[in-house]
Amino acid sequence: MFLIQTQLIFKMKIFKFGGASVKDAEGVKNVLHVLNTVGHEDVLLVISAMGKTTNALEVVIKNYFEKSKELNASLQEVRKYHNQILLDLFEDEDHDVFYDVNAHFDDLEYFIRSNKSPNYNFVYDQVVSIGELVSTTIVSHYFNSQGMLNHWIDVRPLIKTDNNYRDGQVDWETTQKLISKGVKKKVLNITQGFLGSDENNFTTTLGREGSDYTAAIFAYCLGAESVTIWKDVPGVLNADPRYFENAILLNQISYREAIELAFYGASVIHPKTLQPLQKKEIPLYVKSFVNPTLPGTSVSKGADLEPKTSCFIVKKNQLLLSLSSIDFDFIMENHISEIFGLFSKYKIKVNLIQNTAISFSVCIEDKYNTFEELRKVLAKKFKVSYNENVSLYTIRHFDENAAKVVETNKTILLRQISRETMQVITKE
């Protein structure tokens, strides 16, 4: 629950740089270039793990739980990757940064040796957090070496959450007090995205892609002037260029429209990021770290979309599940309530719902590989049929031409239309 509007402390700008922007030494140097280009006074940088480090650490966790002989090798790969970036950035191998980075990895190895908890989610958060701690340590030291003095912040004592590991829920009142004291004024601050800590000071994470959310948390708690997410695209596009030709840059999106796009699966903006910003009407900019002087996209109070155009969102590898009564009885509210209770229990994400008198269809994501177990439970009460590897297309502000773009040369399994939105499930 968000706090009531409070007096602004000072007008900072929050910049978030993701893993792609700091994937190597040249990326780190480019972040410095961006800050020299657009300014860095009263800026707080939120930085993700470098490149695909989180994925690599997930392999470490897998090897840890499987007691694999590959555990040490997978951990050393992560060390080696970061060490190469260090060697590319710092000529002096006696620089303090080498000691600080090694200390982070030593802490991780100690945890792996000494941990007794069998809780996967707890272990996950303690291990993957090393990625953000190392990346910000490297960036902070490099900036200092280039004359851009900064204040490195360990974000974990500032963002306090519950102990719902891998999806920590923020304690807003405590977090606001801690952030107000922990961020320095008139200096460049550098901190980690994605991380927090619980009441026992164990590391928690805010959900995958949670670095955008971290930026929004700081912006809300500091009453910031703006948040800028720096990406390798010119801004928010009306479609993913991997799947659609001639994608258009959106100059302006309202908070409400951005939340709608995020809800349906647009990947540029994290769904939780927008809500705290809307509360204080803090504008969010999505800009290019390749061309930092370009205007990018503004997400703020104002026009829903500029230009007004159809927006396309596609989610691949979905399951279309259809349930019907074994005895041709109606699918009633009590049945639907029971079904959704099972979806929650098995952590199934529901992306579309359609029902008739005797059938109930949903498009779902099996993120945690629990569908087969769920199917067996459902089969005891319902006739179950499903299609695997289907695609869910969502078109905001659709028209006839937009529908043709999605439906041409595809097998349509389900179509659903509301005032502003059209959703189509296809088998390609």
PDB file of N, CA and C in Angstrom, residues 3 5 32 42 69 81 89 102 148 169 172-173 176 197 218 228 232 238 257 275 306 313 326 355 380 385 404 408 420:
ATOM      1  N   LEU A   3       2.098   5.239   0.340  1.00  0.00           N
ATOM      2  CA  LEU A   3       1.917   6.280   1.331  1.00  0.00           C
ATOM      3  C   LEU A   3       1.196   7.479   0.721  1.00  0.00           C
ATOM      4  N   GLN A   5       0.828  11.355  -0.334  1.00  0.00           N
ATOM      5  CA  GLN A   5       1.806  12.303  -0.869  1.00  0.00           C
ATOM      6  C   GLN A   5       2.542  13.022   0.259  1.00  0.00           C
ATOM      7  N   LEU A  32      29.255   5.721 -19.013  1.00  0.00           N
ATOM      8  CA  LEU A  32      29.959   6.948 -18.622  1.00  0.00           C
ATOM      9  C   LEU A  32      29.739   8.043 -19.674  1.00  0.00           C
ATOM     10  N   ASP A  42      22.810  15.144  -9.155  1.00  0.00           N
ATOM     11  CA  ASP A  42      21.534  14.714  -8.562  1.00  0.00           C
ATOM     12  C   ASP A  42      20.920  13.555  -9.332  1.00  0.00           C
ATOM     13  N   LYS A  69      28.838 -32.164 -10.136  1.00  0.00           N
ATOM     14  CA  LYS A  69      30.289 -31.939 -10.156  1.00  0.00           C
ATOM     15  C   LYS A  69      30.644 -30.666 -10.908  1.00  0.00           C
ATOM     16  N   TYR A  81      34.179 -14.307 -16.294  1.00  0.00           N
ATOM     17  CA  TYR A  81      33.497 -13.303 -17.124  1.00  0.00           C
ATOM     18  C   TYR A  81      33.715 -11.900 -16.559  1.00  0.00           C
ATOM     19  N   LEU A  89      39.055  -2.853 -18.187  1.00  0.00           N
ATOM     20  CA  LEU A  89      38.775  -1.502 -17.694  1.00  0.00           C
ATOM     21  C   LEU A  89      39.913  -0.912 -16.869  1.00  0.00           C
ATOM     22  N   ASN A 102      36.405  -9.639  -5.711  1.00  0.00           N
ATOM     23  CA  ASN A 102      36.730 -10.964  -5.167  1.00  0.00           C
ATOM     24  C   ASN A 102      36.050 -11.191  -3.819  1.00  0.00           C
ATOM     25  N   MET A 148      34.661  10.722 -12.327  1.00  0.00           N
ATOM     26  CA  MET A 148      33.243  10.905 -12.020  1.00  0.00           C
ATOM     27  C   MET A 148      32.972  10.305 -10.646  1.00  0.00           C
ATOM     28  N   GLN A 169       7.575  -8.386  -1.358  1.00  0.00           N
ATOM     29  CA  GLN A 169       6.601  -7.295  -1.343  1.00  0.00           C
ATOM     30  C   GLN A 169       7.149  -6.170  -0.474  1.00  0.00           C
ATOM     31  N   TRP A 172       6.550  -0.186   2.269  1.00  0.00           N
ATOM     32  CA  TRP A 172       6.750   1.162   1.736  1.00  0.00           C
ATOM     33  C   TRP A 172       7.114   2.173   2.812  1.00  0.00           C
ATOM     34  N   GLU A 173       6.477   2.095   3.963  1.00  0.00           N
ATOM     35  CA  GLU A 173       6.741   3.097   5.006  1.00  0.00           C
ATOM     36  C   GLU A 173       8.183   3.019   5.489  1.00  0.00           C
ATOM     37  N   GLN A 176      10.670   4.042   2.621  1.00  0.00           N
ATOM     38  CA  GLN A 176      10.764   5.482   2.371  1.00  0.00           C
ATOM     39  C   GLN A 176      11.670   6.153   3.398  1.00  0.00           C
ATOM     40  N   SER A 197      15.825  -6.615   1.147  1.00  0.00           N
ATOM     41  CA  SER A 197      16.118  -7.544   2.244  1.00  0.00           C
ATOM     42  C   SER A 197      14.913  -7.637   3.164  1.00  0.00           C
ATOM     43  N   PHE A 218      12.695   4.060  -5.789  1.00  0.00           N
ATOM     44  CA  PHE A 218      13.517   5.213  -5.409  1.00  0.00           C
ATOM     45  C   PHE A 218      12.845   6.518  -5.829  1.00  0.00           C
ATOM     46  N   THR A 228      14.369   7.469 -15.989  1.00  0.00           N
ATOM     47  CA  THR A 228      14.728   7.140 -17.368  1.00  0.00           C
ATOM     48  C   THR A 228      15.268   5.721 -17.406  1.00  0.00           C
ATOM     49  N   ASP A 232      18.588  -0.489 -25.508  1.00  0.00           N
ATOM     50  CA  ASP A 232      19.237  -0.507 -26.818  1.00  0.00           C
ATOM     51  C   ASP A 232      18.244  -0.276 -27.948  1.00  0.00           C
ATOM     52  N   ASN A 238       5.488   0.205 -31.032  1.00  0.00           N
ATOM     53  CA  ASN A 238       4.119  -0.316 -31.007  1.00  0.00           C
ATOM     54  C   ASN A 238       4.065  -1.815 -31.256  1.00  0.00           C
ATOM     55  N   GLU A 257      -2.543   3.745 -20.275  1.00  0.00           N
ATOM     56  CA  GLU A 257      -2.286   2.920 -21.460  1.00  0.00           C
ATOM     57  C   GLU A 257      -1.042   2.052 -21.260  1.00  0.00           C
ATOM     58  N   GLN A 275       2.930   1.787 -11.332  1.00  0.00           N
ATOM     59  CA  GLN A 275       1.980   2.197 -10.301  1.00  0.00           C
ATOM     60  C   GLN A 275       2.529   3.248  -9.335  1.00  0.00           C
ATOM     61  N   GLU A 306       0.571   8.671 -28.620  1.00  0.00           N
ATOM     62  CA  GLU A 306       0.945   9.597 -29.663  1.00  0.00           C
ATOM     63  C   GLU A 306       2.179   9.023 -30.385  1.00  0.00           C
ATOM     64  N   ILE A 313       1.115  -7.057 -29.229  1.00  0.00           N
ATOM     65  CA  ILE A 313       1.876  -7.796 -28.218  1.00  0.00           C
ATOM     66  C   ILE A 313       1.706  -9.278 -28.498  1.00  0.00           C
ATOM     67  N   ILE A 326     -18.111 -33.131 -17.351  1.00  0.00           N
ATOM     68  CA  ILE A 326     -18.174 -34.525 -17.800  1.00  0.00           C
ATOM     69  C   ILE A 326     -19.599 -34.931 -18.122  1.00  0.00           C
ATOM     70  N   ASN A 355     -15.591 -18.297 -21.611  1.00  0.00           N
ATOM     71  CA  ASN A 355     -16.421 -19.410 -21.167  1.00  0.00           C
ATOM     72  C   ASN A 355     -17.778 -19.405 -21.853  1.00  0.00           C
ATOM     73  N   LYS A 380      -9.970 -35.215 -12.889  1.00  0.00           N
ATOM     74  CA  LYS A 380     -10.850 -35.958 -11.993  1.00  0.00           C
ATOM     75  C   LYS A 380     -12.270 -35.391 -11.991  1.00  0.00           C
ATOM     76  N   SER A 385      -9.063 -30.783 -22.425  1.00  0.00           N
ATOM     77  CA  SER A 385      -8.362 -30.793 -23.715  1.00  0.00           C
ATOM     78  C   SER A 385      -7.458 -29.572 -23.767  1.00  0.00           C
ATOM     79  N   LYS A 404      -5.789  -8.244 -39.683  1.00  0.00           N
ATOM     80  CA  LYS A 404      -5.237  -9.013 -40.810  1.00  0.00           C
ATOM     81  C   LYS A 404      -3.760  -9.317 -40.598  1.00  0.00           C
ATOM     82  N   THR A 408      -3.451 -13.460 -40.740  1.00  0.00           N
ATOM     83  CA  THR A 408      -3.117 -13.989 -42.064  1.00  0.00           C
ATOM     84  C   THR A 408      -2.179 -15.190 -41.959  1.00  0.00           C
ATOM     85  N   GLU A 420     -11.594  -1.892 -26.853  1.00  0.00           N
ATOM     86  CA  GLU A 420     -10.288  -1.394 -27.286  1.00  0.00           C
ATOM     87  C   GLU A 420      -9.308  -2.494 -27.669  1.00  0.00           C
TER      88      GLU A 420
END
